[in-house]
Tab-separated table of C-alpha atoms and ligand atoms in Angstrom:
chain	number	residue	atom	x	y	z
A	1	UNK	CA	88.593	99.977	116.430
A	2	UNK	CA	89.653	98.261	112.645
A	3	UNK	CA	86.537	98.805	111.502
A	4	UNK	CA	87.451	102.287	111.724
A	5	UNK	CA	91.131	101.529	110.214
A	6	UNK	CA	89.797	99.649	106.966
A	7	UNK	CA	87.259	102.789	106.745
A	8	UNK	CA	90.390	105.044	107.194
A	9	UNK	CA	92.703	102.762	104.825
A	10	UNK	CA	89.793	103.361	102.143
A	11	UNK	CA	89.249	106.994	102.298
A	12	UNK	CA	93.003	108.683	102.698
A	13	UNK	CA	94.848	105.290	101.112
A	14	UNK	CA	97.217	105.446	103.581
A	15	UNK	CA	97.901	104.148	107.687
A	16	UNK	CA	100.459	104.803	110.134
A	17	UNK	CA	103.014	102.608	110.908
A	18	UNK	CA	101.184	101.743	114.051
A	19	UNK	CA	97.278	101.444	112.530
A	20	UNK	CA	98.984	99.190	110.168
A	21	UNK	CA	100.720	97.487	112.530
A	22	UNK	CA	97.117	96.915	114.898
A	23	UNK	CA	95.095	95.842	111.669
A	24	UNK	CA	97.308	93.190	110.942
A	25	UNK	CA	97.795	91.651	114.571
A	26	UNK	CA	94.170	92.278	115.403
A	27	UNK	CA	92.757	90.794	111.699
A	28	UNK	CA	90.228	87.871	111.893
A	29	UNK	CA	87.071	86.948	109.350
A	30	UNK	CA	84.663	89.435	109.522
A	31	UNK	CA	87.569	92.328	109.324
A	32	UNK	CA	88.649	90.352	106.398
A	33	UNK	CA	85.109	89.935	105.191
A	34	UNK	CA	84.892	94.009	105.538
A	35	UNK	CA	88.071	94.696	103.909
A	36	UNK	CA	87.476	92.598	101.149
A	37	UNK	CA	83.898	94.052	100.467
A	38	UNK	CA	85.989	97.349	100.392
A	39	UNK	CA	88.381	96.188	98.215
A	40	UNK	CA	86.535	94.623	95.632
A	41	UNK	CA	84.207	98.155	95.534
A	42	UNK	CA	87.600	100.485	94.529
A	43	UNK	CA	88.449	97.992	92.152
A	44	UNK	CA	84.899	97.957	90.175
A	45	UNK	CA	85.185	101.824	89.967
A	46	UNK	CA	88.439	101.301	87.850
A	47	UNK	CA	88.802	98.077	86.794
A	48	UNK	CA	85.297	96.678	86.186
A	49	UNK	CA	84.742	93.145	86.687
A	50	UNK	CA	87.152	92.677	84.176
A	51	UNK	CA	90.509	90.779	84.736
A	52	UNK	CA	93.694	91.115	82.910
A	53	UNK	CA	95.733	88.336	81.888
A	54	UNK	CA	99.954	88.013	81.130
A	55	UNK	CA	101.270	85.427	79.032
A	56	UNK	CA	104.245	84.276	81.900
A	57	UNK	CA	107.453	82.971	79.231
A	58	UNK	CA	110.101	81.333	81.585
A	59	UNK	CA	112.938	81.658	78.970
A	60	UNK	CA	116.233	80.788	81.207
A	61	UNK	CA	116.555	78.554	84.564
A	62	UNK	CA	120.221	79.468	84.733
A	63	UNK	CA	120.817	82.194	87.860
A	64	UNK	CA	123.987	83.308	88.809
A	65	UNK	CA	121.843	84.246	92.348
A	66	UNK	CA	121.830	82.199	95.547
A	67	UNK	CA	118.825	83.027	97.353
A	68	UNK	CA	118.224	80.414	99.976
A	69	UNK	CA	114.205	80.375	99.401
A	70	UNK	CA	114.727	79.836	95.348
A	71	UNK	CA	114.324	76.445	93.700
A	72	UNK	CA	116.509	77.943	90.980
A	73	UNK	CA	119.442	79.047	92.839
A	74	UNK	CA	122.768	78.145	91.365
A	75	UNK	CA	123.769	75.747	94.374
A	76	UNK	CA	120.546	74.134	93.239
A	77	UNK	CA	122.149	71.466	91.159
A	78	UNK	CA	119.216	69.178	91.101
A	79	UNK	CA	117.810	71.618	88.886
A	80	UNK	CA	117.823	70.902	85.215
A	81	UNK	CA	118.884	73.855	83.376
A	82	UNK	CA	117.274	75.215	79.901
A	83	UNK	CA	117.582	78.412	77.587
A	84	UNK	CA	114.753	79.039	74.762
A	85	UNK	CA	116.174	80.973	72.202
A	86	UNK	CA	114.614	83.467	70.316
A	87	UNK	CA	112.527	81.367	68.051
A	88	UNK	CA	111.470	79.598	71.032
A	89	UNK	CA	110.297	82.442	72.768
A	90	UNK	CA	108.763	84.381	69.654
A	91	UNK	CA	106.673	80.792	69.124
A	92	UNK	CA	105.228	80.942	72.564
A	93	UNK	CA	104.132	84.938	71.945
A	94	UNK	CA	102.078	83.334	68.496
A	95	UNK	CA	100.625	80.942	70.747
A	96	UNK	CA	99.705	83.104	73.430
A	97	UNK	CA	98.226	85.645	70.834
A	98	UNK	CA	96.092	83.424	69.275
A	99	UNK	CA	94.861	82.651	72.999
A	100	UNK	CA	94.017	86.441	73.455
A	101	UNK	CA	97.092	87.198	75.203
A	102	UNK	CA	98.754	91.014	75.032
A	103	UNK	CA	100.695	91.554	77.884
A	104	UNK	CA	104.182	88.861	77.496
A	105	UNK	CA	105.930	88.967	80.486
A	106	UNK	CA	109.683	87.343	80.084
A	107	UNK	CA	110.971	85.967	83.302
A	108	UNK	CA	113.933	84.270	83.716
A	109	UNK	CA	116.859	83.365	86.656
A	110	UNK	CA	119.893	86.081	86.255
A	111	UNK	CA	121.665	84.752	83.363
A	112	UNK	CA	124.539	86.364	81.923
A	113	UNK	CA	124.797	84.182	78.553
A	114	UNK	CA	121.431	86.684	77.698
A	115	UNK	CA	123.140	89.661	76.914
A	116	UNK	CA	121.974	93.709	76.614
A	117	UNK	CA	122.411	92.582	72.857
A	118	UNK	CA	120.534	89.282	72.655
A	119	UNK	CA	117.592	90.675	75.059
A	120	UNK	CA	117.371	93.715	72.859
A	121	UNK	CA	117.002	91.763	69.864
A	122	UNK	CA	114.292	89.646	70.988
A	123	UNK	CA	112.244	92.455	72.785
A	124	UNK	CA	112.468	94.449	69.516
A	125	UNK	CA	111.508	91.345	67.546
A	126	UNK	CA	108.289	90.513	69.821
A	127	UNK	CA	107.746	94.242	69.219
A	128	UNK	CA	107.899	94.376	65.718
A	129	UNK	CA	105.821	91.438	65.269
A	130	UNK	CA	102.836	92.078	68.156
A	131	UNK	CA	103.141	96.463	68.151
A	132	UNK	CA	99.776	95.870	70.065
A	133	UNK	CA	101.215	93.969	72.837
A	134	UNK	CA	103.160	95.305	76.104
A	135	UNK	CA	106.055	93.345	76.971
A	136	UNK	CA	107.112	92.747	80.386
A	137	UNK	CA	110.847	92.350	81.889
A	138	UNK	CA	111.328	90.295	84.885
A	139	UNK	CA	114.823	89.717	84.961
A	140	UNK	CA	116.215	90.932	88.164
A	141	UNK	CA	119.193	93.021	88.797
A	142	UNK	CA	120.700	95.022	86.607
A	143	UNK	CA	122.812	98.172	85.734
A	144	UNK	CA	121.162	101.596	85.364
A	145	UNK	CA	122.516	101.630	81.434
A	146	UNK	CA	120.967	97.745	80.844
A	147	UNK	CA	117.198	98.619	81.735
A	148	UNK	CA	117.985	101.904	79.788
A	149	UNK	CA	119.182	99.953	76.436
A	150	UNK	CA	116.037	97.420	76.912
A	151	UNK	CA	113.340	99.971	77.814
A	152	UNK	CA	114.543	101.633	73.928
A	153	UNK	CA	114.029	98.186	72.771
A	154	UNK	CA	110.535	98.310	73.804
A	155	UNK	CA	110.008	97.133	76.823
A	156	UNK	CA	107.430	98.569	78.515
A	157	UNK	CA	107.523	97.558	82.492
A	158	UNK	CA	109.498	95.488	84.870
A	159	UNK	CA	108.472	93.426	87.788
A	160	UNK	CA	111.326	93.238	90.593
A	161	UNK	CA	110.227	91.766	93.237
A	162	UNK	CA	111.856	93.575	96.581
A	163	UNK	CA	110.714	90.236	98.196
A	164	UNK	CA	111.327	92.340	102.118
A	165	UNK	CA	111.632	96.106	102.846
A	166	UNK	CA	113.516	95.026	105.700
A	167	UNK	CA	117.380	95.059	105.890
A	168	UNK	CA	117.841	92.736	108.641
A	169	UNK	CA	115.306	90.261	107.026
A	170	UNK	CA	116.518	90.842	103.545
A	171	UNK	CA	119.685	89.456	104.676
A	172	UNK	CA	118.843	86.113	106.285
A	173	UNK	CA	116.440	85.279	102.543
A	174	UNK	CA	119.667	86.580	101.177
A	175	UNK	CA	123.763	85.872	100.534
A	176	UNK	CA	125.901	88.747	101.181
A	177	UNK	CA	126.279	90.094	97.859
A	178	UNK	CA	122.752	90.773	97.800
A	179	UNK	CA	121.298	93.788	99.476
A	180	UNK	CA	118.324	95.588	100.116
A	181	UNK	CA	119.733	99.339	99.050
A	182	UNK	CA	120.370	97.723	95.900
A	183	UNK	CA	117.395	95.998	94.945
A	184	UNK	CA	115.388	99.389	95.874
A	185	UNK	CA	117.804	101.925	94.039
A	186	UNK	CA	117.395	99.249	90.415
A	187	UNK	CA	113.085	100.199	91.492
A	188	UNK	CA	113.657	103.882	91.412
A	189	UNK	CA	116.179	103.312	88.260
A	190	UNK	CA	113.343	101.027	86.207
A	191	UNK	CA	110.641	104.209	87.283
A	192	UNK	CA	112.890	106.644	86.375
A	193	UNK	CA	113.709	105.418	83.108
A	194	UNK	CA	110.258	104.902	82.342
A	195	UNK	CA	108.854	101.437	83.054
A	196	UNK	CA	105.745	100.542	84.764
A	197	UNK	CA	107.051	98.878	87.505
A	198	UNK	CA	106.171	96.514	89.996
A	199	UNK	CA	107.854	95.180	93.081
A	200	UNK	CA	106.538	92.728	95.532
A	201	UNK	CA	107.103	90.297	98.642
A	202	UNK	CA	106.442	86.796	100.001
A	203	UNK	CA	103.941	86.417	102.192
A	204	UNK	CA	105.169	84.265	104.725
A	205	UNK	CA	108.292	83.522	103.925
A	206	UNK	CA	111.088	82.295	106.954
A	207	UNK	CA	111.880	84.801	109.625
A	208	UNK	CA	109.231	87.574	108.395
A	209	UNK	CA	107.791	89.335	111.402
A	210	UNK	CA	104.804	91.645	111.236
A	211	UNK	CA	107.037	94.558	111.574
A	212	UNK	CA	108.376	92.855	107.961
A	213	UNK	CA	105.119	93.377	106.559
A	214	UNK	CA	104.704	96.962	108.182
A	215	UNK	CA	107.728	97.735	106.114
A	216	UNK	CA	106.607	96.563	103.362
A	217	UNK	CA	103.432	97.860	103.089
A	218	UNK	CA	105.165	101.246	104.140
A	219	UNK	CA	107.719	100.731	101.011
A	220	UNK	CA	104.744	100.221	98.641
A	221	UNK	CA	103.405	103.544	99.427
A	222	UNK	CA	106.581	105.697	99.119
A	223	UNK	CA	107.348	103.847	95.679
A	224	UNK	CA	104.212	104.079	94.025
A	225	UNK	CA	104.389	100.641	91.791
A	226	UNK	CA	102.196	99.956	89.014
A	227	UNK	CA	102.031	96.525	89.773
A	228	UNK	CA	102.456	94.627	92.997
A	229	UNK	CA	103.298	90.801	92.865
A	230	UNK	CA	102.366	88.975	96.323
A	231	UNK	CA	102.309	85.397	96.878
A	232	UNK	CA	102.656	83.607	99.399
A	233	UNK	CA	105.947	81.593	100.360
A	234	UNK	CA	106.352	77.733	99.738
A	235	UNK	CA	109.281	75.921	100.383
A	236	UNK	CA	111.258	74.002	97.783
A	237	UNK	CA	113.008	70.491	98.687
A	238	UNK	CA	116.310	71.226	97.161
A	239	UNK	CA	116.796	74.591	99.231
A	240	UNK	CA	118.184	75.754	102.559
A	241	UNK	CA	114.699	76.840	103.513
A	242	UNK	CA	113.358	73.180	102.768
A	243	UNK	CA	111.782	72.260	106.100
A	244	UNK	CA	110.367	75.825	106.785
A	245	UNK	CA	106.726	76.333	107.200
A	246	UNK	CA	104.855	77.810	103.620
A	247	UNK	CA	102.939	81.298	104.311
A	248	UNK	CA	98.706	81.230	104.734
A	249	UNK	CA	96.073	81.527	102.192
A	250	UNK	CA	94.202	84.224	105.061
A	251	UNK	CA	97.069	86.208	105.558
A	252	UNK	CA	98.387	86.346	101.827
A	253	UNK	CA	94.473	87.496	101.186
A	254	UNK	CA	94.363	90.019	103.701
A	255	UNK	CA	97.696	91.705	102.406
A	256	UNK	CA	95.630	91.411	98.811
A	257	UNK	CA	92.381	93.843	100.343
A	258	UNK	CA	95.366	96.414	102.521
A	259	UNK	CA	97.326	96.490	98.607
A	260	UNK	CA	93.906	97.195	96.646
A	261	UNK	CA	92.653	99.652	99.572
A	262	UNK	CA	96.680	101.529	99.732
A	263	UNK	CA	96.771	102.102	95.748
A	264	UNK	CA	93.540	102.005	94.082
A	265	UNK	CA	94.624	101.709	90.952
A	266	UNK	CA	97.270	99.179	91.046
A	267	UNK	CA	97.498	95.978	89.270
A	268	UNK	CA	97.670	93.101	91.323
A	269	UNK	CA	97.770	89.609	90.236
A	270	UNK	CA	96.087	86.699	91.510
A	271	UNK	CA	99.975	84.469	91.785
A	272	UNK	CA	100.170	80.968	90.276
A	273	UNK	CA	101.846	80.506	94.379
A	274	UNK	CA	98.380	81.625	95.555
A	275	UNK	CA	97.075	78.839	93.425
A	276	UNK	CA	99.354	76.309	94.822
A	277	UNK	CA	98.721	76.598	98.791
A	278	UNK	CA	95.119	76.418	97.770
A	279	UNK	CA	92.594	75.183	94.848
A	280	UNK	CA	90.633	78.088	95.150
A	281	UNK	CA	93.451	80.497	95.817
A	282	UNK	CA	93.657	82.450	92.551
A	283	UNK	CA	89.573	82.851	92.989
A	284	UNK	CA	89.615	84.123	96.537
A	285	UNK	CA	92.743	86.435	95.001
A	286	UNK	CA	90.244	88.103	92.867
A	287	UNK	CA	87.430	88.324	95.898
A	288	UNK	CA	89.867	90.303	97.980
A	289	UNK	CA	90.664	93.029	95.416
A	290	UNK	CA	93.482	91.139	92.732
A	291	UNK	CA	92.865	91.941	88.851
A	292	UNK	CA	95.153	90.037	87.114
A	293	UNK	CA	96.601	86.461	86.505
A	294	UNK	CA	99.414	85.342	84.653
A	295	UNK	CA	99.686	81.904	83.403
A	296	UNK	CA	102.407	80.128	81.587
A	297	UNK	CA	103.154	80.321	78.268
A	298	UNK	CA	106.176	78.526	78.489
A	299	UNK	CA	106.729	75.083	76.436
A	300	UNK	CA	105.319	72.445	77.550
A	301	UNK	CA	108.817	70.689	77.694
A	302	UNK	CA	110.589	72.750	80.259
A	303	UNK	CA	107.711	73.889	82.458
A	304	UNK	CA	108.542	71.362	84.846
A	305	UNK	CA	112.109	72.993	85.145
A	306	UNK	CA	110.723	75.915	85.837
A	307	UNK	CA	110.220	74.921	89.931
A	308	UNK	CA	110.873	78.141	91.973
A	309	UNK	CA	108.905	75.944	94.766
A	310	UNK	CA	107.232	72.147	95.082
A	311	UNK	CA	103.928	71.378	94.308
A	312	UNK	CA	103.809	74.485	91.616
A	313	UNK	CA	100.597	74.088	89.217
A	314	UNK	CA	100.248	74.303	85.858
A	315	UNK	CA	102.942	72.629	85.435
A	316	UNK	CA	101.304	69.564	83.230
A	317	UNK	CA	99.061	71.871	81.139
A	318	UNK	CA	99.249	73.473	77.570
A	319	UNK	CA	99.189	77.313	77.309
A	320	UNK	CA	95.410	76.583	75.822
A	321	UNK	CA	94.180	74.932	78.643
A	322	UNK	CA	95.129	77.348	81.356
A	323	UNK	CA	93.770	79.546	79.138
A	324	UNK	CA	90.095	77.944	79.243
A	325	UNK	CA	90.554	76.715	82.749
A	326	UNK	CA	90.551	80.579	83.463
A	327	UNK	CA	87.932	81.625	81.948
A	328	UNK	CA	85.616	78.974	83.682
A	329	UNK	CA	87.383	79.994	87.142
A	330	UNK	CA	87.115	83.698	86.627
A	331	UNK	CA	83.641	83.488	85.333
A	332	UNK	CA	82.502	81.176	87.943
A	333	UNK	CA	83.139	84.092	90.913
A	334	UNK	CA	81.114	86.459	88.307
A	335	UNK	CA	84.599	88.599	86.625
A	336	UNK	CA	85.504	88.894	83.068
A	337	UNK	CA	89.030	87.457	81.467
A	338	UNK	CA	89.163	90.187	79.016
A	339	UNK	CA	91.582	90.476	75.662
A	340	UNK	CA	93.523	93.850	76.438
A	341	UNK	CA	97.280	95.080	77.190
A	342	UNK	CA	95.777	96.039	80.591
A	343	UNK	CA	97.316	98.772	81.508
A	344	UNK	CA	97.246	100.341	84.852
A	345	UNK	CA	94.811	103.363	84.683
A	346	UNK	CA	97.068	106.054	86.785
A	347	UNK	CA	96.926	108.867	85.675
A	348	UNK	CA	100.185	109.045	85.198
B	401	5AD	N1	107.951	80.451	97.231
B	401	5AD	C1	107.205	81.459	96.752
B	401	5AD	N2	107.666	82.392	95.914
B	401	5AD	C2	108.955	82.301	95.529
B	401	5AD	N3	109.702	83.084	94.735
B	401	5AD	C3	110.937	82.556	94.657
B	401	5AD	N4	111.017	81.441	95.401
B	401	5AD	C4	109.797	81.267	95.972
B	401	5AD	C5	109.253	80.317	96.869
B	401	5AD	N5	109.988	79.312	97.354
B	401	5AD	C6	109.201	84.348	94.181
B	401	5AD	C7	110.138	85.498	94.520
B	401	5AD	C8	110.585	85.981	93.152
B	401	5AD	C9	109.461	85.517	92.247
B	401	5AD	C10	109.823	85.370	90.815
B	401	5AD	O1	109.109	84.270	92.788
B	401	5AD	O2	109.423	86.511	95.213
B	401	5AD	O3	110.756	87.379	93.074
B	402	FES	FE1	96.533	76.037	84.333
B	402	FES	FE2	94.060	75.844	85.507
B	402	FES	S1	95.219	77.610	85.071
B	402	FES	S2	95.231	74.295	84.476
């Protein structure tokens, strides 16, 4: 019975393709309930009640991608386009480590007018200036020799999303330049190299099957991430995926407790999309085995550019006041918004 399979998942980390495949068709509450409990017990052996927090910087809007579930894809052009330069960006870091940040994480579209050269210079500058902090790439696809020339600049992980282990799925979220073999082999690249990495999915997103999720799940294990990024999906107005249904607050949750249960000692974030489907979201995140969140530290002037999907929040606020807003959520379900780099505690 799943009893037995969350009991299973929790002891040996791992499931066949099949138990995986049963615990998600056959999930309801009280499994959830169970798994959760289970969850949030491996996750006070290593992470305490404490939860780690990443100072998000959305520096570029500009994408030279086309993914049909992105509010920032270049057909997109509703969007209106920014870059923050360098002072920009280094301003939002002082902000953010006044506020107690010490993880950055720089996320932008795939823009080529940011260089190897000009994303060099301003990792080694936010370097030179915060030694104590851990910047974070999030900048998509790139060659083998790029991460190489930005991990020397300091960079210290990279999240890249896989957003579906699945070929035939990967190709109807994606155009046909885009593939699955490559977005795995730039994961293995960013590992070998050196970065703490983490990939990731949407939970819910158009066409994904449960067999999707199987795959994904069975991905996560053979890559060993640092960090996993789930959210679920929400559609975006301006997008070919406008109409399509946004993934659940349950299911997104229940992927959360599998995650926590698969890899003990991952970091897992709480998503700002997870806050968005529900008011609550981030919260029950944290209840079914998340540790981290990452709000925006981007200006106040382009956040609302910054719309991957509709309805996104934060959107309004000042770095400062997601900052206390936090702190009351977080404390409020009894966990600690702690002041660290928060790195993962592999042992490796
Ligand atoms: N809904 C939810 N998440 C989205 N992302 C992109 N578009 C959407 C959307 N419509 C996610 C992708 C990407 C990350 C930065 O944001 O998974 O990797
Ligand atoms: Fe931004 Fe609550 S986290 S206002």
């Amino acid at each position: 019975n799943m009893i037995n399979l969350i009991d299973k998942l929790s002891t040996t980390h791992t499931l066949s393709y099949d138990e995986m495949y049963q615990l998600i068709e056959h999930r309801n509450e009280e499994l959830a309930n169970y798994l959760f409990e289970k969850a949030r017990q491996v996750r006070i052996l290593y992470y305490g009640h404490d939860v780690y927090m990443r100072g998000l910087i959305e520096f570029t809007n500009y994408c030279r991608n086309d993914c049909y579930y992105c509010g920032i894809r270049k057909s997109n052009c509703n969007a209106e386009r920014y870059r923050l330069t360098k002072e920009q960006i280094l301003e939002c870091c002082d902000v953010g480590y006044e506020l107690g940040f010490r993880t950055f994480v720089l996320q932008g579209g795939e823009d080529g007018y940011y260089t190897d050269k000009i994303l060099a210079d301003i990792v080694s500058s936010i370097k030179a200036k915060y030694p104590d902090c851990a910047i974070t790439l999030s900048l998509g696809e790139k060659s083998y020799e790029s991460y190489k020339l930005l991990y020397e600049a300091g960079a210290d992980r990279y999240l890249l999303r896989h957003e579906t282990a699945n070929a035939q799925h990967y190709s109807k979220l994606h155009p046909p330049v885009m593939s699955l073999k490559n977005r795995k082999q730039c994961l293995y690249n960013l590992k070998e190299i050196g970065y703490q990495v983490g990939c990731g999915f949407m939970v819910g997103s158009p066409f994904q099957t449960t067999e999707c999720l199987v795959d994904d799940l069975m991905f996560i294990k053979e890559l060993q991430p640092h960090m996993v990024g789930i959210g679920p999906f929400i559609p975006h107005k301006d997008t070919p995926f406008a109409g399509k249904p946004a993934g659940t607050l349950e299911l997104t949750l229940f992927l959360l407790g599998i995650i926590r249960l698969m890899l003990p000692y991952v970091l897992l974030p709480a998503t700002t999309a997870l806050g968005t489907i529900h008011p609550k979201g981030r919260e029950l995140g944290i209840l079914a085995g998340a540790n981290v969140v990452m709000p925006n530290l981007s200006p106040k002037e382009v956040r609302s550019k910054y719309l991957l999907y509709d309805n996104k929040i934060c959107t309004g606020d000042e770095a400062a006041e997601c900052r206390m807003c936090l702190t009351h959520r977080i404390e409020s379900i009894g966990y600690k918004l702690v002041v660290s780099r928060g790195d993962c505690k592999k042992p490796n």
